[in-house]
Amino acid sequence: MMDSALPIMPADAGLVRYLVFSASMRDGSLNTRLARLAAGVIEAHGGEVDVAAMSDFDAPSFDQDDQTNTGLPPGAIEFQRRLDSTDALVISSPEYNASMPGVLKNAIDWVSRLRPQPFNERHCLLMSASPSMTGGNRGLWGLRVPLEHLGTRVYPDMFSLAQAHLALDESGQILSDSLRDRFQATIVNFMNLAEASKHYPCIKSAWIEFLGEGPDPALDGGTIPALAYAGAGSPPGRSVPTVPPSATDRRPGSRT
């Protein structure tokens, strides 16, 4: 994991980097435990992780007069800095009165004032943990609204751990095999999307040829080579299967 006390460099063309944090300020929070689990899964599958705490981004209630007179508070500046250093983010958020925590919404409001606006086009996975039977899921639907409004690419699947005080063992692991598998699969699928977005040209080439559709210079701007994709230029740590010759022999648009 990245040490938050060290300077954070901008995200580059290498590993995909993820900002992971819990939106709870409470010591021993179930969402903090879930966020740590997510960070472990990301690292185990080749991602680089920056684990943060909500207290790192805490700020006074948003006031445009304060922004005009004194600028952004330190918590908002830190949030921007950490966002700019990563490719995607994972938020584990508690549910407060069927919505998101005010401290998180306040941090989003402050950072949204910056230009360029750092949430735009950044991939995000939402998760929650709660003692309730809904696992805090209602709060995630509320959280999607400001994030998507700001251009964040919020992943369609969300993970909510119901009765989380009973679902985690003493070491912080999910007890249920099926829930643990679903948790890991959700994160890995999200990572695949974030990686595809960062390394778009080679992923798009593989995707087109897998469907048996040759690159079209009129649509692809001549950026995709006409030669068959043979795995060259695949993202670090991942491999893309070579397309069998029979796949490229099919007519464009055919599906079998």
Short mmCIF file of C-alpha atoms in Angstrom, two decimals:
data_model
loop_
_atom_site.label_atom_id
_atom_site.label_comp_id
_atom_site.label_asym_id
_atom_site.label_seq_id
_atom_site.Cartn_x
_atom_site.Cartn_y
_atom_site.Cartn_z
CA MET A 1 0.00 0.00 0.00
CA MET A 2 1.10 3.58 -0.61
CA ASP A 3 2.21 5.55 2.44
CA SER A 4 -0.08 8.59 2.68
CA ALA A 5 2.69 10.51 4.50
CA LEU A 6 4.86 10.45 1.38
CA PRO A 7 4.43 12.72 -1.64
CA ILE A 8 2.01 11.17 -4.13
CA MET A 9 2.99 11.30 -7.78
CA PRO A 10 0.44 11.70 -10.58
CA ALA A 11 -0.96 8.51 -12.04
CA ASP A 12 1.06 7.32 -15.03
CA ALA A 13 0.74 4.70 -17.74
CA GLY A 14 1.90 1.82 -15.50
CA LEU A 15 -0.12 0.17 -12.76
CA VAL A 16 -3.71 1.18 -12.18
CA ARG A 17 -3.90 3.08 -8.89
CA TYR A 18 -6.89 3.11 -6.56
CA LEU A 19 -7.86 5.47 -3.76
CA VAL A 20 -9.72 3.42 -1.12
CA PHE A 21 -11.37 4.90 1.93
CA SER A 22 -14.22 4.56 4.39
CA ALA A 23 -16.66 7.46 4.72
CA SER A 24 -17.04 6.82 8.46
CA MET A 25 -15.24 8.87 11.10
CA ARG A 26 -15.86 6.29 13.83
CA ASP A 27 -13.12 4.16 15.33
CA GLY A 28 -13.81 0.50 14.66
CA SER A 29 -16.24 1.28 11.84
CA LEU A 30 -17.61 -1.69 9.90
CA ASN A 31 -17.10 0.32 6.71
CA THR A 32 -13.46 0.91 7.56
CA ARG A 33 -13.03 -2.84 7.95
CA LEU A 34 -14.72 -3.40 4.59
CA ALA A 35 -12.52 -0.79 2.93
CA ARG A 36 -9.42 -2.57 4.23
CA LEU A 37 -10.71 -5.85 2.82
CA ALA A 38 -11.23 -4.17 -0.56
CA ALA A 39 -7.70 -2.77 -0.51
CA GLY A 40 -6.35 -6.26 0.11
CA VAL A 41 -8.27 -7.70 -2.83
CA ILE A 42 -7.05 -4.93 -5.13
CA GLU A 43 -3.42 -5.49 -4.13
CA ALA A 44 -3.78 -9.25 -4.52
CA HIS A 45 -4.92 -8.71 -8.12
CA GLY A 46 -2.14 -6.37 -9.16
CA GLY A 47 -3.53 -2.93 -8.32
CA GLU A 48 -1.69 -0.20 -6.45
CA VAL A 49 -3.62 1.11 -3.44
CA ASP A 50 -3.67 4.38 -1.52
CA VAL A 51 -5.71 3.79 1.66
CA ALA A 52 -7.11 6.99 3.14
CA ALA A 53 -9.36 7.91 6.04
CA MET A 54 -12.38 10.21 5.97
CA SER A 55 -10.64 12.35 8.58
CA ASP A 56 -8.00 13.15 5.94
CA PHE A 57 -10.70 14.96 3.93
CA ASP A 58 -12.76 16.49 6.72
CA ALA A 59 -13.53 20.18 6.23
CA PRO A 60 -15.78 22.92 7.65
CA SER A 61 -19.27 23.13 6.17
CA PHE A 62 -19.10 24.44 2.63
CA ASP A 63 -19.40 28.22 2.43
CA GLN A 64 -18.70 30.08 -0.80
CA ASP A 65 -17.74 33.18 1.17
CA ASP A 66 -15.04 31.16 2.93
CA GLN A 67 -13.81 29.89 -0.43
CA THR A 68 -13.67 33.44 -1.81
CA ASN A 69 -11.92 34.87 1.24
CA THR A 70 -9.54 32.09 2.29
CA GLY A 71 -9.62 29.43 -0.42
CA LEU A 72 -10.23 25.73 0.02
CA PRO A 73 -9.64 24.12 3.45
CA PRO A 74 -6.77 21.64 3.90
CA GLY A 75 -9.07 18.60 3.86
CA ALA A 76 -10.47 19.49 0.44
CA ILE A 77 -7.00 20.17 -0.96
CA GLU A 78 -5.85 16.78 0.32
CA PHE A 79 -8.85 15.07 -1.24
CA GLN A 80 -8.04 16.67 -4.58
CA ARG A 81 -4.38 15.67 -4.28
CA ARG A 82 -5.23 12.04 -3.62
CA LEU A 83 -7.81 11.92 -6.42
CA ASP A 84 -5.37 13.39 -8.92
CA SER A 85 -2.81 10.73 -8.01
CA THR A 86 -5.07 7.77 -8.75
CA ASP A 87 -7.05 6.32 -11.64
CA ALA A 88 -10.10 5.11 -9.71
CA LEU A 89 -11.59 5.17 -6.23
CA VAL A 90 -13.43 2.80 -3.93
CA ILE A 91 -15.67 4.23 -1.21
CA SER A 92 -17.18 2.20 1.63
CA SER A 93 -19.91 4.42 3.01
CA PRO A 94 -22.25 4.03 5.98
CA GLU A 95 -25.91 4.89 5.65
CA TYR A 96 -27.21 7.79 7.74
CA ASN A 97 -31.00 8.19 7.65
CA ALA A 98 -31.24 6.42 4.29
CA SER A 99 -28.60 8.67 2.74
CA MET A 100 -24.87 9.34 2.66
CA PRO A 101 -22.86 10.81 5.57
CA GLY A 102 -22.86 14.59 5.62
CA VAL A 103 -19.08 14.68 6.03
CA LEU A 104 -18.65 12.89 2.69
CA LYS A 105 -21.15 15.08 0.84
CA ASN A 106 -19.43 18.16 2.26
CA ALA A 107 -16.03 16.95 1.03
CA ILE A 108 -17.49 16.30 -2.43
CA ASP A 109 -19.03 19.79 -2.50
CA TRP A 110 -15.71 21.46 -1.65
CA VAL A 111 -13.67 19.50 -4.19
CA SER A 112 -16.28 20.05 -6.92
CA ARG A 113 -15.33 23.76 -6.89
CA LEU A 114 -11.88 23.00 -8.30
CA ARG A 115 -10.95 23.27 -11.96
CA PRO A 116 -10.22 20.92 -13.54
CA GLN A 117 -12.85 19.09 -11.55
CA PRO A 118 -11.17 15.86 -10.32
CA PHE A 119 -14.23 13.58 -10.14
CA ASN A 120 -14.91 13.88 -13.86
CA GLU A 121 -14.33 10.61 -15.78
CA ARG A 122 -12.86 8.87 -12.71
CA HIS A 123 -14.11 5.35 -12.10
CA CYS A 124 -15.67 4.62 -8.72
CA LEU A 125 -16.91 1.53 -6.90
CA LEU A 126 -19.37 1.99 -4.02
CA MET A 127 -19.82 -0.39 -1.10
CA SER A 128 -21.31 -0.34 2.36
CA ALA A 129 -21.56 -2.32 5.59
CA SER A 130 -24.25 -2.05 8.22
CA PRO A 131 -25.84 -4.06 11.03
CA SER A 132 -29.16 -3.56 9.20
CA MET A 133 -30.77 -6.07 6.86
CA THR A 134 -30.18 -3.73 3.88
CA GLY A 135 -26.47 -3.36 4.57
CA GLY A 136 -26.51 0.43 4.05
CA ASN A 137 -27.52 0.06 0.42
CA ARG A 138 -30.01 2.95 0.45
CA GLY A 139 -27.23 5.38 1.24
CA LEU A 140 -25.26 4.26 -1.80
CA TRP A 141 -28.11 5.17 -4.14
CA GLY A 142 -28.06 8.67 -2.71
CA LEU A 143 -24.28 8.86 -3.06
CA ARG A 144 -24.42 7.96 -6.74
CA VAL A 145 -26.36 11.16 -7.54
CA PRO A 146 -23.70 13.84 -6.82
CA LEU A 147 -20.88 11.63 -8.08
CA GLU A 148 -22.56 10.90 -11.40
CA HIS A 149 -23.61 14.55 -11.70
CA LEU A 150 -19.91 15.44 -11.49
CA GLY A 151 -19.04 12.98 -14.25
CA THR A 152 -17.79 10.10 -12.11
CA ARG A 153 -18.16 6.74 -13.81
CA VAL A 154 -19.85 4.94 -10.92
CA TYR A 155 -19.71 1.18 -11.41
CA PRO A 156 -23.20 -0.32 -11.88
CA ASP A 157 -22.72 -3.09 -9.31
CA MET A 158 -22.51 -2.11 -5.64
CA PHE A 159 -21.68 -4.32 -2.68
CA SER A 160 -23.60 -4.00 0.59
CA LEU A 161 -22.83 -6.26 3.54
CA ALA A 162 -25.97 -6.79 5.63
CA GLN A 163 -25.71 -7.61 9.35
CA ALA A 164 -22.04 -6.80 9.02
CA HIS A 165 -21.44 -7.08 12.76
CA LEU A 166 -22.20 -10.81 12.39
CA ALA A 167 -20.84 -11.28 8.85
CA LEU A 168 -17.20 -10.53 9.68
CA ASP A 169 -14.93 -12.78 11.73
CA GLU A 170 -12.41 -11.63 14.33
CA SER A 171 -9.76 -11.11 11.67
CA GLY A 172 -12.10 -8.91 9.61
CA GLN A 173 -12.78 -11.48 6.88
CA ILE A 174 -16.24 -12.20 5.46
CA LEU A 175 -17.48 -15.46 6.96
CA SER A 176 -19.81 -16.57 4.17
CA ASP A 177 -18.03 -18.22 1.26
CA SER A 178 -20.66 -17.05 -1.24
CA LEU A 179 -20.59 -13.46 0.02
CA ARG A 180 -16.79 -13.44 0.05
CA ASP A 181 -16.71 -14.71 -3.53
CA ARG A 182 -19.22 -12.07 -4.64
CA PHE A 183 -17.24 -9.33 -2.85
CA GLN A 184 -14.03 -10.34 -4.59
CA ALA A 185 -15.71 -10.79 -7.99
CA THR A 186 -17.29 -7.32 -7.79
CA ILE A 187 -13.91 -5.73 -7.09
CA VAL A 188 -12.05 -7.70 -9.76
CA ASN A 189 -14.68 -6.88 -12.40
CA PHE A 190 -14.41 -3.20 -11.44
CA MET A 191 -10.64 -3.42 -11.75
CA ASN A 192 -11.00 -4.89 -15.24
CA LEU A 193 -13.11 -1.91 -16.28
CA ALA A 194 -10.73 0.64 -14.76
CA GLU A 195 -7.79 -1.05 -16.45
CA ALA A 196 -9.58 -1.20 -19.80
CA SER A 197 -10.27 2.52 -19.55
CA LYS A 198 -6.66 3.35 -18.78
CA HIS A 199 -5.23 1.08 -21.49
CA TYR A 200 -8.05 1.68 -23.97
CA PRO A 201 -6.36 1.26 -27.40
CA CYS A 202 -5.19 -2.34 -26.95
CA ILE A 203 -8.32 -3.38 -25.06
CA LYS A 204 -10.53 -1.95 -27.81
CA SER A 205 -8.54 -3.81 -30.45
CA ALA A 206 -9.00 -7.10 -28.64
CA TRP A 207 -12.70 -6.43 -28.08
CA ILE A 208 -13.38 -5.67 -31.76
CA GLU A 209 -11.55 -8.72 -33.06
CA PHE A 210 -13.10 -11.00 -30.47
CA LEU A 211 -16.48 -10.12 -31.95
CA GLY A 212 -15.15 -10.89 -35.41
CA GLU A 213 -15.33 -7.26 -36.49
CA GLY A 214 -12.26 -5.89 -38.21
CA PRO A 215 -11.09 -2.35 -37.34
CA ASP A 216 -12.80 0.33 -39.40
CA PRO A 217 -10.48 3.35 -40.05
CA ALA A 218 -13.55 5.53 -40.61
CA LEU A 219 -14.74 4.81 -37.09
CA ASP A 220 -11.48 4.20 -35.25
CA GLY A 221 -9.53 7.12 -36.66
CA GLY A 222 -6.79 4.86 -37.95
CA THR A 223 -5.50 4.30 -34.41
CA ILE A 224 -6.05 0.53 -34.37
CA PRO A 225 -3.74 -1.61 -36.52
CA ALA A 226 -5.37 -3.81 -39.14
CA LEU A 227 -3.14 -6.75 -38.14
CA ALA A 228 -4.67 -9.36 -35.86
CA TYR A 229 -4.21 -8.61 -32.19
CA ALA A 230 -1.79 -11.17 -30.79
CA GLY A 231 -1.44 -9.95 -27.23
CA ALA A 232 1.25 -7.32 -27.95
CA GLY A 233 0.95 -4.25 -25.82
CA SER A 234 -1.32 -5.84 -23.23
CA PRO A 235 -1.46 -3.97 -19.91
CA PRO A 236 1.14 -4.86 -17.25
CA GLY A 237 0.18 -7.86 -15.19
CA ARG A 238 -2.64 -8.98 -17.49
CA SER A 239 -2.83 -11.02 -20.68
CA VAL A 240 -5.52 -11.04 -23.35
CA PRO A 241 -6.18 -14.35 -25.14
CA THR A 242 -5.20 -14.51 -28.79
CA VAL A 243 -8.25 -14.53 -31.05
CA PRO A 244 -8.69 -17.84 -32.88
CA PRO A 245 -8.54 -17.49 -36.70
CA SER A 246 -12.11 -18.71 -37.04
CA ALA A 247 -13.32 -15.68 -35.11
CA THR A 248 -11.92 -13.20 -37.62
CA ASP A 249 -13.27 -15.18 -40.57
CA ARG A 250 -16.86 -14.38 -39.67
CA ARG A 251 -18.67 -11.58 -41.41
CA PRO A 252 -18.84 -8.24 -39.52
CA GLY A 253 -21.83 -8.14 -37.25
CA SER A 254 -22.32 -11.89 -37.15
CA ARG A 255 -22.91 -13.49 -33.78
CA THR A 256 -22.50 -17.19 -33.05
#
